[in-house]
XYZ file of C-alpha atoms in Angstrom:
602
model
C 81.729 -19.425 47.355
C 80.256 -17.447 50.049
C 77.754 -19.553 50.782
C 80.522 -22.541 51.177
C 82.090 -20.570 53.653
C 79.135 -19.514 55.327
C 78.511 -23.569 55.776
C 81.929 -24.416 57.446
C 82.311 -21.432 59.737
C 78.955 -20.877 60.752
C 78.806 -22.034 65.076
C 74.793 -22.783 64.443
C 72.673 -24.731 61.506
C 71.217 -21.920 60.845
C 71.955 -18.356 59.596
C 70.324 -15.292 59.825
C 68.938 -13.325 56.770
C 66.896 -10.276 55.960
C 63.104 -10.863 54.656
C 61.469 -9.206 51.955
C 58.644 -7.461 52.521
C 55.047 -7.549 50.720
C 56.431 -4.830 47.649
C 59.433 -7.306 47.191
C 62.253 -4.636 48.765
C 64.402 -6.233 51.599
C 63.786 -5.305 55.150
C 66.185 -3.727 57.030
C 67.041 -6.212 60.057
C 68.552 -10.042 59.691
C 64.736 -11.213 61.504
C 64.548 -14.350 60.031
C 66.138 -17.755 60.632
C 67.450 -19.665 57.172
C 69.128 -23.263 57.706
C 72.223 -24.302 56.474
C 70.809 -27.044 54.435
C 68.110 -25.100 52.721
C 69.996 -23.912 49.929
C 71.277 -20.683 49.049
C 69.286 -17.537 50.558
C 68.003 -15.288 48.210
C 68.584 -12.378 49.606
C 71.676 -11.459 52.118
C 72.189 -12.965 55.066
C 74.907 -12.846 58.064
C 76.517 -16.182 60.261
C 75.964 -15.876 64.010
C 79.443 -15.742 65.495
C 77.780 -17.471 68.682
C 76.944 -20.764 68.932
C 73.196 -21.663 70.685
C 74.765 -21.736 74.282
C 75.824 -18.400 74.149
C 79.915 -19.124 73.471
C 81.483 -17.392 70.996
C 83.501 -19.273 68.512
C 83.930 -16.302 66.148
C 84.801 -12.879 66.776
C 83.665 -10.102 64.172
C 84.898 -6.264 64.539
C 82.223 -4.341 62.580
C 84.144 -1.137 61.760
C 81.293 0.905 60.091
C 81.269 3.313 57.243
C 77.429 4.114 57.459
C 78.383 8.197 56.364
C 80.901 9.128 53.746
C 82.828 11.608 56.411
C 83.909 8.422 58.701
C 84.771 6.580 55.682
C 88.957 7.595 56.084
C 88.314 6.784 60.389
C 86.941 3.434 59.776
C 90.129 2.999 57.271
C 92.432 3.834 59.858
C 90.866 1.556 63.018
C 91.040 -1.076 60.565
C 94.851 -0.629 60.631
C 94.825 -0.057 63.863
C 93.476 -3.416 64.355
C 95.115 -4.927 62.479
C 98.950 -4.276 64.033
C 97.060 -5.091 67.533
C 96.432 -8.704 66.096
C 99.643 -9.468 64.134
C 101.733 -8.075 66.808
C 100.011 -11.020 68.897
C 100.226 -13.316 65.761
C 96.278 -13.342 65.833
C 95.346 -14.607 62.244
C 92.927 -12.153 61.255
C 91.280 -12.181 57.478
C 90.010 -8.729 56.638
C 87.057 -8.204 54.287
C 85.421 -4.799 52.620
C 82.021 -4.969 53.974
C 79.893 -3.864 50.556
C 83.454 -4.682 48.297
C 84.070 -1.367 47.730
C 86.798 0.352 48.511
C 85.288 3.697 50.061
C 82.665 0.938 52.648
C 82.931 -0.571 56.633
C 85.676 -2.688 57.111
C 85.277 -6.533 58.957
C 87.868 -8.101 60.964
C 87.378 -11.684 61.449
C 88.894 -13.980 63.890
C 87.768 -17.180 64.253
C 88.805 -19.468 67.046
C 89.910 -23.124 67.892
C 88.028 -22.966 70.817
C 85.001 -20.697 72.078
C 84.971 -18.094 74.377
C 82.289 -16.956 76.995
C 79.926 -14.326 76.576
C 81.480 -12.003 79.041
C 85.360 -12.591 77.647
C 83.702 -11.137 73.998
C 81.903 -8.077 75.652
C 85.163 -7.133 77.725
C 87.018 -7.990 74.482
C 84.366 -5.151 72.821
C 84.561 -2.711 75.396
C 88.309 -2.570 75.516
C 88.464 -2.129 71.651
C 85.583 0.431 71.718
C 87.631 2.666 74.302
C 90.367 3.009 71.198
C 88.428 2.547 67.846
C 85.119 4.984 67.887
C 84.059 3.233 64.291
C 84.136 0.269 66.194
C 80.291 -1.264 65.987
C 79.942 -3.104 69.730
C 76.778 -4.919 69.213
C 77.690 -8.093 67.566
C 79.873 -8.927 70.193
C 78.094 -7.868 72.724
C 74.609 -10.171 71.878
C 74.971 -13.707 72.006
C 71.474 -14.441 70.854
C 71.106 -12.653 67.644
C 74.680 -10.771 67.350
C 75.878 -11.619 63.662
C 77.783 -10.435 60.488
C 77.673 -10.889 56.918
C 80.301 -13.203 56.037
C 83.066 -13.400 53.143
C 81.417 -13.495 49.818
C 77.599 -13.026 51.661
C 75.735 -9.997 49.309
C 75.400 -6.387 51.124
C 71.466 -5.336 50.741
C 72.628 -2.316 49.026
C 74.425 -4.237 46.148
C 77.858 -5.953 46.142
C 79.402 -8.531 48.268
C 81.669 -9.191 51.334
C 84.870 -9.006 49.596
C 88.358 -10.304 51.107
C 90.756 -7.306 51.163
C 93.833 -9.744 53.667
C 94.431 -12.621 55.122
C 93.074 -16.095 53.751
C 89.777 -18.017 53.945
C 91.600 -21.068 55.649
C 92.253 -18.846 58.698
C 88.345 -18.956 59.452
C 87.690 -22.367 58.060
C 90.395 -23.528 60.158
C 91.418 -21.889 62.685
C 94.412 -21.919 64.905
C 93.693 -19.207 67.354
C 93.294 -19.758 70.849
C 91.252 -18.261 73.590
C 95.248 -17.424 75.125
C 95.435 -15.682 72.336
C 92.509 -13.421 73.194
C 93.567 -13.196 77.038
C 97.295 -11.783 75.460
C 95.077 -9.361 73.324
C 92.658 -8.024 76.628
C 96.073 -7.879 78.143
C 97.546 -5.500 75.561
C 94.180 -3.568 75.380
C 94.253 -2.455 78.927
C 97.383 -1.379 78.999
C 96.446 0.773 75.505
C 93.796 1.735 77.571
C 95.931 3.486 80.535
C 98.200 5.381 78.073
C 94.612 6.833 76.622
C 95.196 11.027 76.748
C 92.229 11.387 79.191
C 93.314 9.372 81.525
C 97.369 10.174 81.411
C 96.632 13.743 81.829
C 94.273 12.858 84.520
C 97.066 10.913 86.217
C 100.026 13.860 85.447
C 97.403 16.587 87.344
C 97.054 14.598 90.460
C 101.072 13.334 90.837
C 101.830 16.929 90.208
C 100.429 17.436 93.375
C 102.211 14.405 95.425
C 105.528 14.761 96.903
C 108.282 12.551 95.183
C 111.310 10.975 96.744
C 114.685 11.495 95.817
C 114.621 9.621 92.395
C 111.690 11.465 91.496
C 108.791 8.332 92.366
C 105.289 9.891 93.864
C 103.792 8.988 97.193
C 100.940 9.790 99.921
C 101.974 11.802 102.662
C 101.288 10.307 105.905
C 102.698 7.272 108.330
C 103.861 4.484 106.890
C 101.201 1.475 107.612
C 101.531 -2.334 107.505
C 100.007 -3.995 104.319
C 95.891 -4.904 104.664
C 95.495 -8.521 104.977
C 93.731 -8.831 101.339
C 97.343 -7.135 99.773
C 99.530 -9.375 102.023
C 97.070 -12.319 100.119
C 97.833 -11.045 96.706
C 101.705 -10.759 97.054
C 101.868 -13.896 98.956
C 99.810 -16.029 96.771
C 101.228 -17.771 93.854
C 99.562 -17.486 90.287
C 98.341 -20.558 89.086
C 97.796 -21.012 84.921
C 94.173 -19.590 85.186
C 95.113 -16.328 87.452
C 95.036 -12.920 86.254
C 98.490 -12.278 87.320
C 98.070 -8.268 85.916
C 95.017 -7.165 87.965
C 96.773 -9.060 91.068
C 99.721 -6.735 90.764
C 97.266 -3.770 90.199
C 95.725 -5.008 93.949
C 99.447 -4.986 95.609
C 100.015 -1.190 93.711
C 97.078 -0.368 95.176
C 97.020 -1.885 98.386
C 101.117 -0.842 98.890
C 100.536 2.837 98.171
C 97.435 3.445 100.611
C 99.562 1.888 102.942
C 101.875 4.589 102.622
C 104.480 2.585 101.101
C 107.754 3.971 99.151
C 108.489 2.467 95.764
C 111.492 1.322 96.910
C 109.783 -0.563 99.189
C 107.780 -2.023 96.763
C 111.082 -3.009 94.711
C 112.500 -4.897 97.203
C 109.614 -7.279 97.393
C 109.588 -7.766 93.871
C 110.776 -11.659 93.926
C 107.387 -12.250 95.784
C 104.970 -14.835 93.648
C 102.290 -11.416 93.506
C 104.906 -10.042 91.246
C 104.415 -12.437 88.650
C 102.886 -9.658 86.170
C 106.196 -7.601 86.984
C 109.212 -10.387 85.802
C 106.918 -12.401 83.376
C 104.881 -11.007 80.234
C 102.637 -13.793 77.995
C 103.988 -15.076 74.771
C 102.812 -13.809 71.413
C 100.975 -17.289 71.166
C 99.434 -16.663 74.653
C 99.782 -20.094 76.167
C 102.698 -19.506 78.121
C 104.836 -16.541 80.054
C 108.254 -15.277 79.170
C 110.631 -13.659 81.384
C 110.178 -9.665 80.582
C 113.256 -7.895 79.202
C 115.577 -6.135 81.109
C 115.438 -2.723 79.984
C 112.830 -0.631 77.919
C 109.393 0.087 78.229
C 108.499 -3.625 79.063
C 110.938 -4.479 81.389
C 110.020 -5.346 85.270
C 111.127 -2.055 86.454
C 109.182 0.009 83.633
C 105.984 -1.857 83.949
C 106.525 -1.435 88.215
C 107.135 2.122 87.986
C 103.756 2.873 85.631
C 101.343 1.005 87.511
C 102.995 2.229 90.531
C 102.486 5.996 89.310
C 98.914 4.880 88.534
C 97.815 3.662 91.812
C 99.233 6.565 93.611
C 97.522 9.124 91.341
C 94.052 6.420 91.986
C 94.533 6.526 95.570
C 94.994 10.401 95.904
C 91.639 10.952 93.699
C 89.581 8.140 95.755
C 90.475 8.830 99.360
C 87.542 6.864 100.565
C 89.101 3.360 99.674
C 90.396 1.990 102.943
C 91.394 -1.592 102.163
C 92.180 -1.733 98.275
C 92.021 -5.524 97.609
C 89.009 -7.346 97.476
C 86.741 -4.597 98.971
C 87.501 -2.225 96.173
C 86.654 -5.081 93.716
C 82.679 -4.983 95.890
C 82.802 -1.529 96.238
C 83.351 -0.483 92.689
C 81.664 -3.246 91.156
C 78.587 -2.443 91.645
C 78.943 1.327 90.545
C 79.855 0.032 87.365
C 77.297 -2.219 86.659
C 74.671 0.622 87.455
C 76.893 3.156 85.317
C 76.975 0.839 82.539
C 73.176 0.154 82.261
C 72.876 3.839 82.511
C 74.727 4.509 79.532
C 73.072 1.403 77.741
C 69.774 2.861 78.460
C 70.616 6.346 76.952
C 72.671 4.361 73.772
C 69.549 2.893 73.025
C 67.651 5.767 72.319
C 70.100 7.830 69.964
C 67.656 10.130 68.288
C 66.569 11.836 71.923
C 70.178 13.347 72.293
C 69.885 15.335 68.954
C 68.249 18.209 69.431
C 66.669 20.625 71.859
C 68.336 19.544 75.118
C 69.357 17.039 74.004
C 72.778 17.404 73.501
C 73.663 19.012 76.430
C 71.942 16.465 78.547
C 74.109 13.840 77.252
C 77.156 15.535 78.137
C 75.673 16.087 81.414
C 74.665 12.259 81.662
C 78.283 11.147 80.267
C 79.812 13.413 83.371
C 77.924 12.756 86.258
C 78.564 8.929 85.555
C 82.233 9.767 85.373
C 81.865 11.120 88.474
C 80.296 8.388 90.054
C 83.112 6.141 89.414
C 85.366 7.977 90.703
C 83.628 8.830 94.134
C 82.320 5.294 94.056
C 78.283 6.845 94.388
C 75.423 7.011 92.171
C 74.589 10.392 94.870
C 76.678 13.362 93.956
C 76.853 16.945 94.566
C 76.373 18.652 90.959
C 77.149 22.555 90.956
C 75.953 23.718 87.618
C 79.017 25.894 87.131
C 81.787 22.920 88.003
C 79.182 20.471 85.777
C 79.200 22.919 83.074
C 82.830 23.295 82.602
C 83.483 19.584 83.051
C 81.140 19.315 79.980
C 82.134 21.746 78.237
C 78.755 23.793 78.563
C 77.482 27.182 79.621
C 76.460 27.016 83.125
C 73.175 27.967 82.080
C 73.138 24.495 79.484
C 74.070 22.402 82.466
C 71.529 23.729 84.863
C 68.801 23.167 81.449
C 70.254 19.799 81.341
C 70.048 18.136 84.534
C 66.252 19.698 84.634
C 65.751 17.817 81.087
C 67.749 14.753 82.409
C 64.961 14.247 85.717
C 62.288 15.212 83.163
C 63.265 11.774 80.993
C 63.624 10.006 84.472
C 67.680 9.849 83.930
C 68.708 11.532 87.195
C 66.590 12.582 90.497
C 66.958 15.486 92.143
C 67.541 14.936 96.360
C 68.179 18.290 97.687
C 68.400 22.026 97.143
C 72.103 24.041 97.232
C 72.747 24.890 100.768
C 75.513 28.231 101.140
C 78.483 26.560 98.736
C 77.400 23.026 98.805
C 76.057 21.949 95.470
C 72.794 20.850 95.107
C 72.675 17.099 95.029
C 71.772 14.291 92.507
C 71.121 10.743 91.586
C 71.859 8.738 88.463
C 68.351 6.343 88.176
C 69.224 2.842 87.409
C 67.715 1.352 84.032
C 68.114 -2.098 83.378
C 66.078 -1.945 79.962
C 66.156 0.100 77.177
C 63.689 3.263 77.519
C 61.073 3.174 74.545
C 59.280 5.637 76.183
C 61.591 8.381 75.845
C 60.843 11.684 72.871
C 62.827 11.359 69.955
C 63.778 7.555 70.594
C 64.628 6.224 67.204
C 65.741 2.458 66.568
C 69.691 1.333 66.567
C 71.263 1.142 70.098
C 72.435 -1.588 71.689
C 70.411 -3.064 74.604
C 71.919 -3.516 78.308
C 73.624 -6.683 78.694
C 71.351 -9.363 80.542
C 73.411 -11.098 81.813
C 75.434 -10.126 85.068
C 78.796 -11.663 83.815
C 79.181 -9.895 80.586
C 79.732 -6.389 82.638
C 82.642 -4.016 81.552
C 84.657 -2.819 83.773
C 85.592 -0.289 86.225
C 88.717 1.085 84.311
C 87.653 0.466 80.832
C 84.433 2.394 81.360
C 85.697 5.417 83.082
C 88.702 5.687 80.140
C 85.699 5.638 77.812
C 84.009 9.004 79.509
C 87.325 10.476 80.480
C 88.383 10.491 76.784
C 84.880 11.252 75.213
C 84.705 13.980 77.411
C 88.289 15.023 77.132
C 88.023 15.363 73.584
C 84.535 17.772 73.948
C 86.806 20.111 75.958
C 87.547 21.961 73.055
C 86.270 25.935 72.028
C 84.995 24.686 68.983
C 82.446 22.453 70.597
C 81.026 25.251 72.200
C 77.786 27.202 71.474
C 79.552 29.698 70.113
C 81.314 26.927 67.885
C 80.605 24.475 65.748
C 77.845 23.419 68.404
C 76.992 20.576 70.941
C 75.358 18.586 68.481
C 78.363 18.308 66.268
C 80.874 17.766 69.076
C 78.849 15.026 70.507
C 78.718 13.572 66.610
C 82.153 14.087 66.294
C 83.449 11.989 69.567
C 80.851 9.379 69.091
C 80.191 8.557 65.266
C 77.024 6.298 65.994
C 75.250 9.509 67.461
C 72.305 10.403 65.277
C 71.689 14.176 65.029
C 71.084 15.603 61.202
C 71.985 19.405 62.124
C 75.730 17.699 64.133
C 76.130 16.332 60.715
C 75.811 19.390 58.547
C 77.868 22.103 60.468
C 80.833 18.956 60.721
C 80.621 18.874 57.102
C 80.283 22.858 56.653
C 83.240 23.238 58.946
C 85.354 20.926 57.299
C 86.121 18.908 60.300
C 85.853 14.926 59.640
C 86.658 12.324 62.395
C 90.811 12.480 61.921
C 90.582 16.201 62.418
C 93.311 16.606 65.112
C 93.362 19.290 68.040
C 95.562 21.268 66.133
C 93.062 21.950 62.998
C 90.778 22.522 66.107
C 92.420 25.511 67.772
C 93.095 26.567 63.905
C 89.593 26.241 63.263
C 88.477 28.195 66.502
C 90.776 30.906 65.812
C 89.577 31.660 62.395
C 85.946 32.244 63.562
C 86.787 33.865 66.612
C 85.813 31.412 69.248
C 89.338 30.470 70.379
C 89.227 31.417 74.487
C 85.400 30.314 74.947
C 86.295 28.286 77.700
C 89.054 30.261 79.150
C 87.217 33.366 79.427
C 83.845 31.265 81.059
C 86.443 29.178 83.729
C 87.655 32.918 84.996
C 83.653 34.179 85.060
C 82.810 31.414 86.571
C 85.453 31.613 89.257
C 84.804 35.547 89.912
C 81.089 34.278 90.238
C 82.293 31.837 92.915
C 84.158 33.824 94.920
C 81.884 36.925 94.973
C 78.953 34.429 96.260
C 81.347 33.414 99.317
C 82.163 36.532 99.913
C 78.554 37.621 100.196
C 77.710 34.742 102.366
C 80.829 36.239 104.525
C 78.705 39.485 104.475
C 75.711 37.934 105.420
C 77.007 35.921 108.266
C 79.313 38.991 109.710
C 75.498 40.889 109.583
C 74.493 37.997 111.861
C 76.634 37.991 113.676
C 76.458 41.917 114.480
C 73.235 40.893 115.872
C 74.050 38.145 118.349
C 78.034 38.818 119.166
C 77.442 35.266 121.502
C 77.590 33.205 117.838
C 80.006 35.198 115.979
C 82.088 32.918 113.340
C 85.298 33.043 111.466
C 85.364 34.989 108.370
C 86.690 33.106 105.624
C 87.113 35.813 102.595
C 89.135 38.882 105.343
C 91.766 39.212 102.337
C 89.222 40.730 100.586
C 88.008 43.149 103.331
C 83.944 44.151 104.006
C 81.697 43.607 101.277
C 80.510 47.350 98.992
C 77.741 49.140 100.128
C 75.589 51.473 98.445
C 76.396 54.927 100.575
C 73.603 55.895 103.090
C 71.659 53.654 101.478
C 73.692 50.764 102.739
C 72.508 48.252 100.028
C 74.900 45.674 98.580
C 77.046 47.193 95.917
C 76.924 43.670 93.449
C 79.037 45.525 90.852
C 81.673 46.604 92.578
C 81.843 43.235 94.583
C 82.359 41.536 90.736
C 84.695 44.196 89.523
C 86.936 43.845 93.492
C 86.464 39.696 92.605
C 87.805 39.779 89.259
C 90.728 41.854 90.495
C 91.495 39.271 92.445
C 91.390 36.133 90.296
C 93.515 37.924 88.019
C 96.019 38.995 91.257
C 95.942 35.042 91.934
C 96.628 33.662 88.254
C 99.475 36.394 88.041
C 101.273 35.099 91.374
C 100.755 31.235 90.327
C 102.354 32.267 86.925
C-alpha cells in the first residue's frame, strides 16, 4: 500500500532511498535515486515533496522524536499544528513516523498546485519560530529535501503509519497555494504575540507618552507622510498584493511621522487599509469584511500593529523613511544574519562543549543585535553581552575571543573610556567544515537569494531563544549552558546538556514556573539578579574613576577643564598621605548607591 501511494503522490519518477552498505546494514542518508517503475525498494525510502524545477507540490512538517525526553514536545506541536491547519480548513493527514506511538510525528499537506521554493522556506521559518521539534530541512531543500511517506518502512523497524486524516487528501488534493498564503498570514501574526517579542514591545511603550485614550506615540512635531507611505495608503491592492505588510509600511511610515492614532483612524477608508476592513477566507481565495468587534475587528488589528510600529520606531531611531528604504535597508542585514546562523547550524557538535556553548549564545545575540541596529558592526561590552546572554561577564568576554578564533566575528577596535569595544559578524555563505567539533546534521544556507527569511520572523526566533535562556537555572551555577542551549533548541547536539536535563528532571514542556521551583531548591534562584546589580556597581565605579582621572587632568591644565559627570557622588577615595585610589571604598560608596537608586524607582 505504501508503495501505491508513494506512486501517485510522488512530484518526480523517482524516489529517494537509503543504500546498504558492503556488511548488508542500511546507511544512514536517502543517497540514492530508485524510480518509480522499478519495483518495490528493498529497503526504506522517502518521496521528494519537490518536483525537478524546484516547486513544491507537497509540504511535509517533520516533527522529530530523535530522544525519548522530546517525545511529549513533538506530541504537542503536532497538535499545535494541527488546529493551525483545520482552523484554515487545510486538509492535513497525520502519520506516526516509525508507527509507534511514543515516535516523530508527519504532517502532510499536499497541494493542487505547487508552490515556489521561497513560499516553502518562509512557510518553514514561520512554523520553526513556534514549534522547536519542528525539523526545517525538508522544506527548506528543493533538491534532495524528502520524507518517508504513508506506509514507507522506518530503517529502525516499522512503518509510516496514518494516525488522521485520509489517504485521498494527498492522492487528491484540494488545497490551494491561497490556502498557504491564509496560513503565512496567521503565522506572522502568531509570530508578534511570541513572549519575546511582546515583552520587548510592553518595555519600550512603557516609555512613550500616550494620548488621552491611552494609544502610544513619538514625541516630537508632527511631519507630513514620506512619499513611499503616501504610495502605500494611496495605492489600491490588487489580487496578488500583500495587503498585511502594506499596512505594516503605513504603521510604520505614519508613526515616524509623528502621527496620532487618531489620525491614522480617520484615514482608514483609504485602499492601503485593505488589511484593516478585510481578513482572507478560511479557503484563502477571497477576502471577507473583518468583524466589528473582538480581537479581529478593524479597530483591534489597527490598534496592535499600530502599538507595534511605535514600539519599532522608538528602538530603531535610525530609519528615516520607513517604506521601501527600510525594505533595502533591512534586507540585506537579514540575509547576512541568516547565513550566519546557517553556517553555525551546520556544525552542531562545535557548540557542545568547552566554549562552545557560551559562544553560541554570544553568536545568537550579537545577530539579534544587528537587526535591530540594522549593522553587522556593533559595540559589544562584555558585561551588557553577558547579561543579554545570560552569561558571566567573564563567559562573554571567553566567547567572543573563541567566536574570532573560529572566524565567526572580527574584532575592529579596542574599548575607548565607556564605549564598548567593537565587533563584526563575518559573513558565511557555506557551511564551515573546517570548524573543531563539526559533526554531520545541519542544514546548509539557502542558495538561492529568494528563499531568504525574513526580517521579523528571524529576530522573533533569537528574541524568544534567548528570552527563554534568561533564566537562573541556565546559569553556571545551574543546570549549565550546555543544557539551556539543549533545552531551547532540541536539534543541539551536546551529550553532557543531555544528562544534567535528564538528572534535573526538566524535559522540553517544563514551564518557567518548575524553573524558578527548580532554581530555588538548589539555591541558584537570584543568579542573575545579584550579577545585573555587580555589574552595574562595576559600571558606575569605572565612570566615576574616569571622572577622577579627568578632574586630575584637568588640575594640571585648568585651560581644558571639563564637566564632571558623576558630582552626586563627590571626589573619588584616596588612600591617606599616600593619596592612592581607595578601589574598595569606591565599590562599597557605588553599591550604596545602586541600592539608593533601585529604592527611589521602587
Amino acid at each position: 500500500m505504501g508503495w501505491q501511494i508513494t506512486q501517485v503522490i510522488s512530484p518526480r519518477h523517482t524516489v529517494r532511498v537509503i543504500p546498504r552498505e558492503a556488511s548488508g546494514m542500511l546507511a544512514q542518508r536517502y543517497s540514492e535515486t530508485h524510480g518509480l517503475d522499478d519495483g518495490v525498494p528493498d529497503s526504506p525510502w522517502a518521496v521528494n515533496l519537490a518536483d525537478d524545477q524546484g516547486r513544491f507540490h507537497l509540504l511535509a512538517f517533520d516533527l522529530d522524536a530523535h530522544r525519548p525526553d522530546v517525545t511529549e514536545a513533538a506530541h504537542e506541536d503536532t497538535a499545535t499544528l494541527e488546529k493551525l491547519l483545520a482552523d484554515l480548513r487545510i486538509r492535513a493527514v497525520t502519520t506516526a513516523s516509525s508507527g509507534q506511538a511514543d515516535g516523530g510525528r508527519h504532517v502532510w499537506v499536499a497541494l493542487t498546485e505547487p508552490i515556489s521554493a521561497a513560499v516553502a522556506n518562509a512557510l518553514a521559518q514561520r512554523l520553526g519560530a513556534l514549534l522547536p521539534t519542528l525539523d526545517k530541512a525538508p522544506l527548506c531543500n528543493a533538491t534532495s529535501g524528502c520524507v518517508r511517506p504513508p506506509g514507507a518502512p522506518h530503517r529502525a523497524g516499522g512503518s509510516s503509519t496514518l494516525l488522521r486524516g485520509r489517504i485521498e487528501w494527498l492522492t487528491r488534493p484540494a488545497n490551494t497555494p491561497q490556502h498557504v498564503a491564509a496560513l503565512l498570514d496567521v503565522l506572522d501574526a502568531r509570530i508578534e504575540e511570541l513572549p519575546a517579542v511582546v515583552a520587548s514591545e510592553d518595555a519600550t511603550l512603557a516609555r512613550l507618552p500616550k494620548d488621552g485614550k491611552g494609544h502610544p506615540y513619538l514625541s516630537g512635531e508632527r511631519r507630513n507622510l514620506s512619499p513611499a507611505t503616501k504610495d502605500a495608503v494611496q495605492r489600491a491592492m490588487g489580487p496578488g498584493d500583500d495587503a498585511s505588510a502594506a499596512l505594516w509600511r503605513i504603521m510604520l511610515g505614519c508613526a515616524a511621522a509623528r502621527w496620532r492614532f487618531a489620525d491614522v483612524i480617520a484615514h482608514a477608508g483609504e485602499p492601503g487599509f485593505e488589511h484593516a476592513r478585510t481578513q482572507r477566507s478560511v479557503t484563502g481565495q477571497a477576502r471577507i469584511a473583518r468583524p466589528r468587534t473582538g480581537p479581529d475587528s478593524a479597530t483591534a488589528v489597527m490598534r496592535r500593529q499600530w502599538r507595534k510600529a511605535c514600539a519599532h520606531i522608538a528602538r530603531n531611531p535610525r530609519r528615516s523613511d520607513h517604506g521601501e528604504t527600510w525594505d533595502r535597508l533591512a534586507a540585506p542585514i537579514a540575509d547576512a544574519v541568516e547565513s550566519i546562523q546557517a553556517a553555525a547550524d551546520a556544525t552542531p557538535g562545535r557548540w557542545a562543549e568547552g566554549h562552545g556553548p557560551a559562544a553560541r549564545r554570544a553568536l545568537d545575540t550579537l545577530c539579534a543585535w544587528a537587526l535591530e541596529g540594522l549593522t553587522l558592526r556593533l559595540d559589544a561590552s562584555v558585561r551588557h553581552l553577558g547579561e543579554s546572554a545570560t552569561l558571566s561577564h567573564e563567559s562573554a568576554r571567553t566567547a567572543l575571543w573563541a567566536l574570532e578564533r573560529w572566524g565567526l566575528v572580527r574584532h575592529v577596535s579596542e574599548s575607548v573610556g565607556t564605549r564598548a569595544a567593537t565587533w563584526e559578524l563575518v559573513i558565511h555563505t557555506h557551511p564551515i567544515p573546517a570548524l573543531p567539533h563539526a559533526v554531520p546534521g545541519g542544514v546548509p544556507p539557502p542558495a538561492d537569494a529568494t528563499a531568504r527569511v525574513g526580517w521579523s520572523v528571524l529576530r522573533a526566533i533569537l528574541r524568544s531563544r534567548l528570552l527563554r535562556l534568561h533564566h537562573d537555572a541556565w546559569t553556571g551555577r545551574g543546570l549549565g549552558l550546555a543544557a539551556g542551549n539543549l533545552w531551547v533548541n532540541p536539534k543541539v547536539v551536546s551529550e553532557s546538556g543531555t544528562r544534567r536535563l535528564t538528572t534535573g528532571g526538566i524535559r522540553p514542556t517544563t514551564t518557567r514556573q518548575e524553573l524558578d521551583a527548580w532554581a530555588k531548591q538548589h539555591r541558584v534562584d537570584g543568579t542573575l539578579d545579584r550579577r545585573r546589580v555587580s555589574h552595574a556597581i562595576e559600571r558606575l565605579q569605572y565612570r566615576w574613576w574616569l571622572d577622577e582621572v579627568q578632574r586630575v587632568r584637568d588640575q594640571q591644565r585648568p585651560e581644558s577643564s571639563s564637566p564632571r559627570v558623576l558630582e552626586s557622588l563627590g571626589r573619588y577615595p584616596r588612600r591617606g598621605r599616600t593619596w592612592r585610589p581607595n578601589h574598595l571604598e569606591a565599590a562599597r560608596t557605588c553599591a550604596q548607591a545602586i541600592v539608593h537608586r533601585s529604592t527611589a524607582a521602587a
